[in-house]
PDB file of C-alpha atoms in Angstrom:
ATOM      1  CA  UNK K 579     -14.492   9.821   4.729  1.00 96.00           C
ATOM      2  CA  UNK K 580     -12.220  10.620   2.554  1.00 97.00           C
ATOM      3  CA  UNK K 581     -12.626   9.919  -1.871  1.00 98.00           C
ATOM      4  CA  UNK K 582     -10.970  11.210  -4.583  1.00 98.00           C
ATOM      5  CA  UNK K 583     -12.511  10.387  -7.460  1.00 98.00           C
ATOM      6  CA  UNK K 584     -10.949  10.091 -10.920  1.00 98.00           C
ATOM      7  CA  UNK K 585     -12.564  10.526 -14.605  1.00 98.00           C
ATOM      8  CA  UNK K 586     -12.895   8.169 -16.028  1.00 98.00           C
ATOM      9  CA  UNK K 587     -10.724   6.173 -19.187  1.00 98.00           C
ATOM     10  CA  UNK K 588      -9.060   7.554 -22.539  1.00 98.00           C
ATOM     11  CA  UNK K 589      -8.073   7.144 -25.751  1.00 98.00           C
ATOM     12  CA  UNK K 590      -5.255   9.476 -27.517  1.00 98.00           C
ATOM     13  CA  UNK K 591      -3.757   9.851 -30.617  1.00 98.00           C
ATOM     14  CA  UNK K 592      -0.193  10.721 -30.269  1.00 98.00           C
ATOM     15  CA  UNK K 593       0.654  14.436 -30.104  1.00 98.00           C
ATOM     16  CA  UNK K 594      -2.827  15.118 -28.527  1.00 98.00           C
ATOM     17  CA  UNK K 595      -3.667  16.344 -24.782  1.00 98.00           C
ATOM     18  CA  UNK K 596      -5.510  15.061 -21.768  1.00 98.00           C
ATOM     19  CA  UNK K 597      -7.278  16.238 -18.911  1.00 98.00           C
ATOM     20  CA  UNK K 598      -8.040  13.672 -16.514  1.00 98.00           C
ATOM     21  CA  UNK K 599      -9.754  15.236 -13.051  1.00 98.00           C
ATOM     22  CA  UNK K 600      -9.211  14.584  -9.402  1.00 98.00           C
ATOM     23  CA  UNK K 601     -12.557  14.915  -7.001  1.00 98.00           C
ATOM     24  CA  UNK K 602     -11.890  15.430  -3.448  1.00 98.00           C
ATOM     25  CA  UNK K 603     -14.263  14.638  -0.492  1.00 97.00           C
ATOM     26  CA  UNK K 604     -14.479  14.341   2.685  1.00 97.00           C
ATOM     27  CA  UNK K 605     -11.974  16.903   3.877  1.00 97.00           C
ATOM     28  CA  UNK K 606     -11.081  20.343   3.195  1.00 96.00           C
ATOM     29  CA  UNK K 607      -9.607  20.411  -0.120  1.00 96.00           C
ATOM     30  CA  UNK K 608      -7.680  23.806   0.413  1.00 95.00           C
ATOM     31  CA  UNK K 609      -5.970  22.778   3.030  1.00 94.00           C
ATOM     32  CA  UNK K 610      -3.816  19.570   1.595  1.00 95.00           C
ATOM     33  CA  UNK K 611      -1.331  19.404  -1.762  1.00 95.00           C
ATOM     34  CA  UNK K 612      -2.254  16.983  -4.675  1.00 97.00           C
ATOM     35  CA  UNK K 613       0.510  14.669  -6.170  1.00 97.00           C
ATOM     36  CA  UNK K 614      -0.235  12.952  -9.586  1.00 98.00           C
ATOM     37  CA  UNK K 615       1.823   9.661  -9.901  1.00 98.00           C
ATOM     38  CA  UNK K 616       1.802   7.393 -13.159  1.00 98.00           C
ATOM     39  CA  UNK K 617       2.416   3.691 -13.468  1.00 98.00           C
ATOM     40  CA  UNK K 618       3.104   2.616 -17.284  1.00 97.00           C
ATOM     41  CA  UNK K 619       2.446  -1.444 -17.798  1.00 96.00           C
ATOM     42  CA  UNK K 620       4.615  -3.347 -16.279  1.00 94.00           C
ATOM     43  CA  UNK K 621       6.150  -0.708 -15.081  1.00 96.00           C
ATOM     44  CA  UNK K 622       7.707   1.427 -11.736  1.00 96.00           C
ATOM     45  CA  UNK K 623       5.583   4.100 -10.759  1.00 97.00           C
ATOM     46  CA  UNK K 624       7.191   7.779 -11.169  1.00 97.00           C
ATOM     47  CA  UNK K 625       5.806  11.496  -9.780  1.00 97.00           C
ATOM     48  CA  UNK K 626       4.626  13.341 -12.535  1.00 98.00           C
ATOM     49  CA  UNK K 627       4.236  16.669  -9.475  1.00 97.00           C
ATOM     50  CA  UNK K 628       1.881  18.681  -7.637  1.00 96.00           C
ATOM     51  CA  UNK K 629       0.358  21.191  -6.629  1.00 96.00           C
ATOM     52  CA  UNK K 630      -0.903  23.319  -3.443  1.00 95.00           C
ATOM     53  CA  UNK K 631      -4.518  23.282  -3.596  1.00 95.00           C
ATOM     54  CA  UNK K 632      -5.001  25.465  -1.852  1.00 94.00           C
ATOM     55  CA  UNK K 633      -2.734  28.899  -3.373  1.00 94.00           C
ATOM     56  CA  UNK K 634      -2.582  26.789  -6.352  1.00 95.00           C
ATOM     57  CA  UNK K 635       1.305  26.441  -6.904  1.00 96.00           C
ATOM     58  CA  UNK K 636       2.906  23.872  -9.093  1.00 96.00           C
ATOM     59  CA  UNK K 637       6.610  21.906  -8.806  1.00 96.00           C
ATOM     60  CA  UNK K 638       6.534  19.062 -11.542  1.00 97.00           C
ATOM     61  CA  UNK K 639       9.977  16.948 -12.362  1.00 96.00           C
ATOM     62  CA  UNK K 640      11.993  17.653 -14.626  1.00 95.00           C
ATOM     63  CA  UNK K 641      10.734  14.933 -17.010  1.00 95.00           C
ATOM     64  CA  UNK K 642       7.368  16.606 -17.561  1.00 96.00           C
ATOM     65  CA  UNK K 643       8.503  20.894 -17.307  1.00 95.00           C
ATOM     66  CA  UNK K 644       6.956  21.741 -20.300  1.00 96.00           C
ATOM     67  CA  UNK K 645       4.281  18.841 -21.099  1.00 98.00           C
ATOM     68  CA  UNK K 646       2.327  19.467 -18.026  1.00 98.00           C
ATOM     69  CA  UNK K 647      -0.074  21.629 -16.488  1.00 98.00           C
ATOM     70  CA  UNK K 648      -1.839  21.077 -12.881  1.00 98.00           C
ATOM     71  CA  UNK K 649      -4.858  23.335 -11.394  1.00 98.00           C
ATOM     72  CA  UNK K 650      -7.678  23.725  -9.442  1.00 97.00           C
ATOM     73  CA  UNK K 651     -11.000  24.570  -8.993  1.00 98.00           C
ATOM     74  CA  UNK K 652     -11.767  25.210  -4.751  1.00 97.00           C
ATOM     75  CA  UNK K 653     -15.331  25.678  -5.457  1.00 97.00           C
ATOM     76  CA  UNK K 654     -15.671  22.476  -6.941  1.00 97.00           C
ATOM     77  CA  UNK K 655     -12.999  20.274  -4.744  1.00 97.00           C
ATOM     78  CA  UNK K 656     -11.438  19.171  -7.900  1.00 98.00           C
ATOM     79  CA  UNK K 657      -7.229  18.907  -8.991  1.00 98.00           C
ATOM     80  CA  UNK K 658      -6.766  18.316 -12.625  1.00 98.00           C
ATOM     81  CA  UNK K 659      -3.894  17.465 -14.201  1.00 98.00           C
ATOM     82  CA  UNK K 660      -3.592  18.382 -18.337  1.00 98.00           C
ATOM     83  CA  UNK K 661      -0.422  16.303 -20.105  1.00 98.00           C
ATOM     84  CA  UNK K 662       0.426  17.828 -23.934  1.00 98.00           C
ATOM     85  CA  UNK K 663       2.074  16.066 -27.031  1.00 98.00           C
ATOM     86  CA  UNK K 664       0.762  12.648 -25.854  1.00 98.00           C
ATOM     87  CA  UNK K 665       3.208  10.127 -26.849  1.00 98.00           C
ATOM     88  CA  UNK K 666       3.156   6.297 -26.447  1.00 97.00           C
ATOM     89  CA  UNK K 667       5.402   6.254 -23.830  1.00 97.00           C
ATOM     90  CA  UNK K 668       2.399   8.334 -21.888  1.00 98.00           C
ATOM     91  CA  UNK K 669       0.758   4.925 -21.529  1.00 98.00           C
ATOM     92  CA  UNK K 670      -0.284   4.636 -18.614  1.00 98.00           C
ATOM     93  CA  UNK K 671      -2.713   4.422 -15.087  1.00 98.00           C
ATOM     94  CA  UNK K 672      -2.502   8.397 -13.763  1.00 98.00           C
ATOM     95  CA  UNK K 673      -3.156   8.550 -10.091  1.00 98.00           C
ATOM     96  CA  UNK K 674      -3.742  11.739  -8.240  1.00 98.00           C
ATOM     97  CA  UNK K 675      -2.876  11.150  -4.420  1.00 98.00           C
ATOM     98  CA  UNK K 676      -3.376  13.754  -1.611  1.00 97.00           C
ATOM     99  CA  UNK K 677      -0.678  15.199   0.288  1.00 95.00           C
ATOM    100  CA  UNK K 678      -0.359  14.827   4.217  1.00 92.00           C
ATOM    101  CA  UNK K 679       1.841  18.028   3.428  1.00 88.00           C
ATOM    102  CA  UNK K 680       0.086  22.018   2.906  1.00 83.00           C
ATOM    103  CA  UNK K 681       3.358  23.510   1.541  1.00 82.00           C
ATOM    104  CA  UNK K 682       5.032  20.786  -0.209  1.00 81.00           C
ATOM    105  CA  UNK K 683       5.292  17.908  -1.447  1.00 84.00           C
ATOM    106  CA  UNK K 684       5.821  15.450   1.494  1.00 88.00           C
ATOM    107  CA  UNK K 685       6.313  11.751   0.147  1.00 93.00           C
ATOM    108  CA  UNK K 686       3.882  10.823   2.589  1.00 95.00           C
ATOM    109  CA  UNK K 687       0.131  10.448   0.182  1.00 97.00           C
ATOM    110  CA  UNK K 688      -2.421   8.916   2.343  1.00 95.00           C
ATOM    111  CA  UNK K 689      -5.546   8.827   0.136  1.00 97.00           C
ATOM    112  CA  UNK K 690      -5.157   7.577  -3.577  1.00 98.00           C
ATOM    113  CA  UNK K 691      -7.364   8.200  -6.436  1.00 98.00           C
ATOM    114  CA  UNK K 692      -8.696   4.970  -8.249  1.00 97.00           C
ATOM    115  CA  UNK K 693      -6.187   5.765 -10.829  1.00 98.00           C
ATOM    116  CA  UNK K 694      -7.408   6.801 -14.406  1.00 98.00           C
ATOM    117  CA  UNK K 695      -5.428   4.854 -17.935  1.00 98.00           C
ATOM    118  CA  UNK K 696      -4.913   6.772 -20.176  1.00 98.00           C
ATOM    119  CA  UNK K 697      -3.943   5.187 -23.672  1.00 98.00           C
ATOM    120  CA  UNK K 698      -2.280   7.077 -26.399  1.00 98.00           C
ATOM    121  CA  UNK K 699      -2.057   5.191 -29.733  1.00 97.00           C
ATOM    122  CA  UNK K 700      -2.489   6.086 -33.211  1.00 95.00           C
TER     123      UNK K 700
ATOM    124  CA  UNK T 112      19.176  11.146 -13.625  1.00 85.00           C
ATOM    125  CA  UNK T 113      18.967   9.989  -9.771  1.00 90.00           C
ATOM    126  CA  UNK T 114      18.253   6.614  -9.297  1.00 94.00           C
ATOM    127  CA  UNK T 115      16.867   3.986  -6.389  1.00 96.00           C
ATOM    128  CA  UNK T 116      17.428   0.859  -6.980  1.00 97.00           C
ATOM    129  CA  UNK T 117      15.983  -2.769  -5.663  1.00 98.00           C
ATOM    130  CA  UNK T 118      16.624  -6.260  -5.763  1.00 98.00           C
ATOM    131  CA  UNK T 119      14.097  -7.348  -8.197  1.00 97.00           C
ATOM    132  CA  UNK T 120      12.020  -9.930  -6.086  1.00 97.00           C
ATOM    133  CA  UNK T 121      12.139 -11.458  -2.808  1.00 98.00           C
ATOM    134  CA  UNK T 122      11.063 -14.355  -1.723  1.00 98.00           C
ATOM    135  CA  UNK T 123      10.147 -16.016   1.914  1.00 97.00           C
ATOM    136  CA  UNK T 124       8.092 -18.882   3.009  1.00 97.00           C
ATOM    137  CA  UNK T 125       5.017 -17.488   5.667  1.00 97.00           C
ATOM    138  CA  UNK T 126       6.188 -16.654   9.392  1.00 97.00           C
ATOM    139  CA  UNK T 127       9.810 -15.866   7.913  1.00 97.00           C
ATOM    140  CA  UNK T 128      11.629 -12.589   8.168  1.00 98.00           C
ATOM    141  CA  UNK T 129      11.721 -10.565   4.555  1.00 98.00           C
ATOM    142  CA  UNK T 130      14.277  -7.859   4.113  1.00 98.00           C
ATOM    143  CA  UNK T 131      14.293  -5.631   1.233  1.00 98.00           C
ATOM    144  CA  UNK T 132      17.290  -2.810  -0.120  1.00 98.00           C
ATOM    145  CA  UNK T 133      17.400  -0.054  -0.846  1.00 97.00           C
ATOM    146  CA  UNK T 134      20.844   2.053  -2.217  1.00 97.00           C
ATOM    147  CA  UNK T 135      20.354   5.856  -3.544  1.00 95.00           C
ATOM    148  CA  UNK T 136      23.413   8.263  -3.488  1.00 93.00           C
ATOM    149  CA  UNK T 137      20.936  11.027  -1.465  1.00 90.00           C
ATOM    150  CA  UNK T 138      19.587   8.677   0.933  1.00 91.00           C
ATOM    151  CA  UNK T 139      21.877   9.629   3.958  1.00 89.00           C
ATOM    152  CA  UNK T 140      20.838  13.474   3.497  1.00 91.00           C
ATOM    153  CA  UNK T 141      16.899  12.383   2.595  1.00 91.00           C
ATOM    154  CA  UNK T 142      14.537  10.538   3.639  1.00 93.00           C
ATOM    155  CA  UNK T 143      12.804   7.355   2.290  1.00 95.00           C
ATOM    156  CA  UNK T 144       9.489   6.449   2.439  1.00 97.00           C
ATOM    157  CA  UNK T 145       8.134   3.390   1.540  1.00 98.00           C
ATOM    158  CA  UNK T 146       4.479   1.157  -0.989  1.00 98.00           C
ATOM    159  CA  UNK T 147       2.884  -1.215  -0.745  1.00 98.00           C
ATOM    160  CA  UNK T 148       1.155  -2.132  -4.032  1.00 98.00           C
ATOM    161  CA  UNK T 149      -0.980  -5.225  -4.753  1.00 97.00           C
ATOM    162  CA  UNK T 150      -2.248  -6.499  -8.170  1.00 94.00           C
ATOM    163  CA  UNK T 151      -4.262  -3.628  -9.611  1.00 93.00           C
ATOM    164  CA  UNK T 152      -4.723  -1.229  -6.258  1.00 96.00           C
ATOM    165  CA  UNK T 153      -3.519   1.799  -6.295  1.00 97.00           C
ATOM    166  CA  UNK T 154      -0.135   1.966  -3.899  1.00 97.00           C
ATOM    167  CA  UNK T 155      -0.701   2.233   0.153  1.00 98.00           C
ATOM    168  CA  UNK T 156       2.215   3.728   2.638  1.00 97.00           C
ATOM    169  CA  UNK T 157       3.717   1.088   5.172  1.00 98.00           C
ATOM    170  CA  UNK T 158       7.051   3.483   6.196  1.00 97.00           C
ATOM    171  CA  UNK T 159       7.488   6.819   6.585  1.00 95.00           C
ATOM    172  CA  UNK T 160      10.709   8.984   7.272  1.00 92.00           C
ATOM    173  CA  UNK T 161      12.775   5.977   7.661  1.00 87.00           C
ATOM    174  CA  UNK T 162      10.954   4.036  10.792  1.00 91.00           C
ATOM    175  CA  UNK T 163       7.499   4.939  11.065  1.00 95.00           C
ATOM    176  CA  UNK T 164       4.605   3.255  10.366  1.00 97.00           C
ATOM    177  CA  UNK T 165       1.501   5.064   9.054  1.00 95.00           C
ATOM    178  CA  UNK T 166      -1.703   4.714  11.320  1.00 95.00           C
ATOM    179  CA  UNK T 167      -3.035   0.976  10.802  1.00 96.00           C
ATOM    180  CA  UNK T 168      -0.113  -0.770   9.318  1.00 97.00           C
ATOM    181  CA  UNK T 169       0.552  -3.695  10.678  1.00 97.00           C
ATOM    182  CA  UNK T 170       3.933  -3.282  13.762  1.00 97.00           C
ATOM    183  CA  UNK T 171       5.812  -6.243  11.390  1.00 97.00           C
ATOM    184  CA  UNK T 172       6.609  -3.841   8.481  1.00 98.00           C
ATOM    185  CA  UNK T 173       9.453  -1.709   9.727  1.00 97.00           C
ATOM    186  CA  UNK T 174      12.266   0.643   8.522  1.00 97.00           C
ATOM    187  CA  UNK T 175      15.800   0.893   8.760  1.00 96.00           C
ATOM    188  CA  UNK T 176      18.481   2.806   6.979  1.00 95.00           C
ATOM    189  CA  UNK T 177      22.144   2.561   7.146  1.00 93.00           C
ATOM    190  CA  UNK T 178      24.064   5.101   5.270  1.00 94.00           C
ATOM    191  CA  UNK T 179      23.414   4.995   1.761  1.00 95.00           C
ATOM    192  CA  UNK T 180      21.113   1.779   2.015  1.00 97.00           C
ATOM    193  CA  UNK T 181      17.275   1.669   3.032  1.00 97.00           C
ATOM    194  CA  UNK T 182      15.914  -1.679   4.351  1.00 98.00           C
ATOM    195  CA  UNK T 183      12.773  -2.379   4.882  1.00 98.00           C
ATOM    196  CA  UNK T 184      11.665  -5.400   6.817  1.00 98.00           C
ATOM    197  CA  UNK T 185       8.494  -7.775   7.234  1.00 98.00           C
ATOM    198  CA  UNK T 186       8.911  -9.215  10.103  1.00 97.00           C
ATOM    199  CA  UNK T 187       6.548 -12.805  10.156  1.00 96.00           C
ATOM    200  CA  UNK T 188       5.628 -12.410   6.530  1.00 97.00           C
ATOM    201  CA  UNK T 189       1.681 -13.045   5.788  1.00 97.00           C
ATOM    202  CA  UNK T 190       0.253 -14.051   2.695  1.00 97.00           C
ATOM    203  CA  UNK T 191      -1.294 -11.347   2.223  1.00 97.00           C
ATOM    204  CA  UNK T 192       1.771  -9.318   2.152  1.00 98.00           C
ATOM    205  CA  UNK T 193       2.479 -10.231  -1.456  1.00 98.00           C
ATOM    206  CA  UNK T 194       3.017  -7.309  -3.072  1.00 98.00           C
ATOM    207  CA  UNK T 195       5.241  -4.994  -5.231  1.00 98.00           C
ATOM    208  CA  UNK T 196       7.460  -2.825  -2.822  1.00 98.00           C
ATOM    209  CA  UNK T 197       8.234   0.506  -3.481  1.00 98.00           C
ATOM    210  CA  UNK T 198      10.890   2.577  -2.037  1.00 97.00           C
ATOM    211  CA  UNK T 199      10.356   6.477  -2.351  1.00 97.00           C
ATOM    212  CA  UNK T 200      12.661   9.432  -1.939  1.00 96.00           C
ATOM    213  CA  UNK T 201      14.153  13.253  -3.152  1.00 94.00           C
ATOM    214  CA  UNK T 202      16.435  14.022  -5.030  1.00 90.00           C
ATOM    215  CA  UNK T 203      18.906  17.084  -5.207  1.00 86.00           C
ATOM    216  CA  UNK T 204      17.276  19.051  -6.707  1.00 88.00           C
ATOM    217  CA  UNK T 205      13.517  17.961  -4.820  1.00 88.00           C
ATOM    218  CA  UNK T 206      12.373  16.013  -7.759  1.00 94.00           C
ATOM    219  CA  UNK T 207      10.734  12.781  -5.926  1.00 96.00           C
ATOM    220  CA  UNK T 208      11.721   9.394  -7.154  1.00 96.00           C
ATOM    221  CA  UNK T 209      10.218   5.700  -7.083  1.00 97.00           C
ATOM    222  CA  UNK T 210      13.214   2.353  -6.871  1.00 97.00           C
ATOM    223  CA  UNK T 211      12.272   0.463  -9.610  1.00 97.00           C
ATOM    224  CA  UNK T 212      10.605  -2.177  -7.339  1.00 97.00           C
ATOM    225  CA  UNK T 213      10.722  -4.916  -5.442  1.00 98.00           C
ATOM    226  CA  UNK T 214       8.067  -8.091  -6.004  1.00 98.00           C
ATOM    227  CA  UNK T 215       7.669  -9.836  -2.296  1.00 98.00           C
ATOM    228  CA  UNK T 216       6.278 -13.652  -2.538  1.00 98.00           C
ATOM    229  CA  UNK T 217       5.485 -14.993   0.025  1.00 97.00           C
ATOM    230  CA  UNK T 218       4.829 -18.705   0.029  1.00 91.00           C
TER     231      UNK T 218
END
């Protein structure tokens, strides 16, 4: 069965970086794109960007352009999201979500990770 | 920046029909998607490409669109349908945007 297992909770200071991992199993990792979505406490969901797990192509939300980097390790079946220059407003649960499309973010995310809480506090 | 506007809350009694709206200027050209999120859980897709249901989603969930408005309908709402519902779509630049979410209460 398809599973996405994310890394554990992180506490970071303002200005630092965080890297969240998402290990996929139960399917061919390189045949699907992976999206990242975050949710601040009590707030709406927010799309961060996506990566084509096959060729590594990325597209980021304009809001996070310059601060976010998405990568993948095909041998490990793992996707990563790094967010830099953290501020308190980045405190949120970060989710990875498998896209049913390979070539682009389609909006149809059929499997989600359990979420990783990132807390930014001095 | 592009916005999708939803009512903050909708309340119905069990067995009644709940309708959740989502308005956005690009909706006439961009498909809406609908996600259900129960407390403390990851979202689940309930409607895609305006009116299609993923496998495993009950038939009581349906979607429709007219102009700049999309609507998620839950016919015969059940207590287990209580959740936050988010519409989701793209803007003209290709960025994906969620609506503000609607809390559906069934009691």
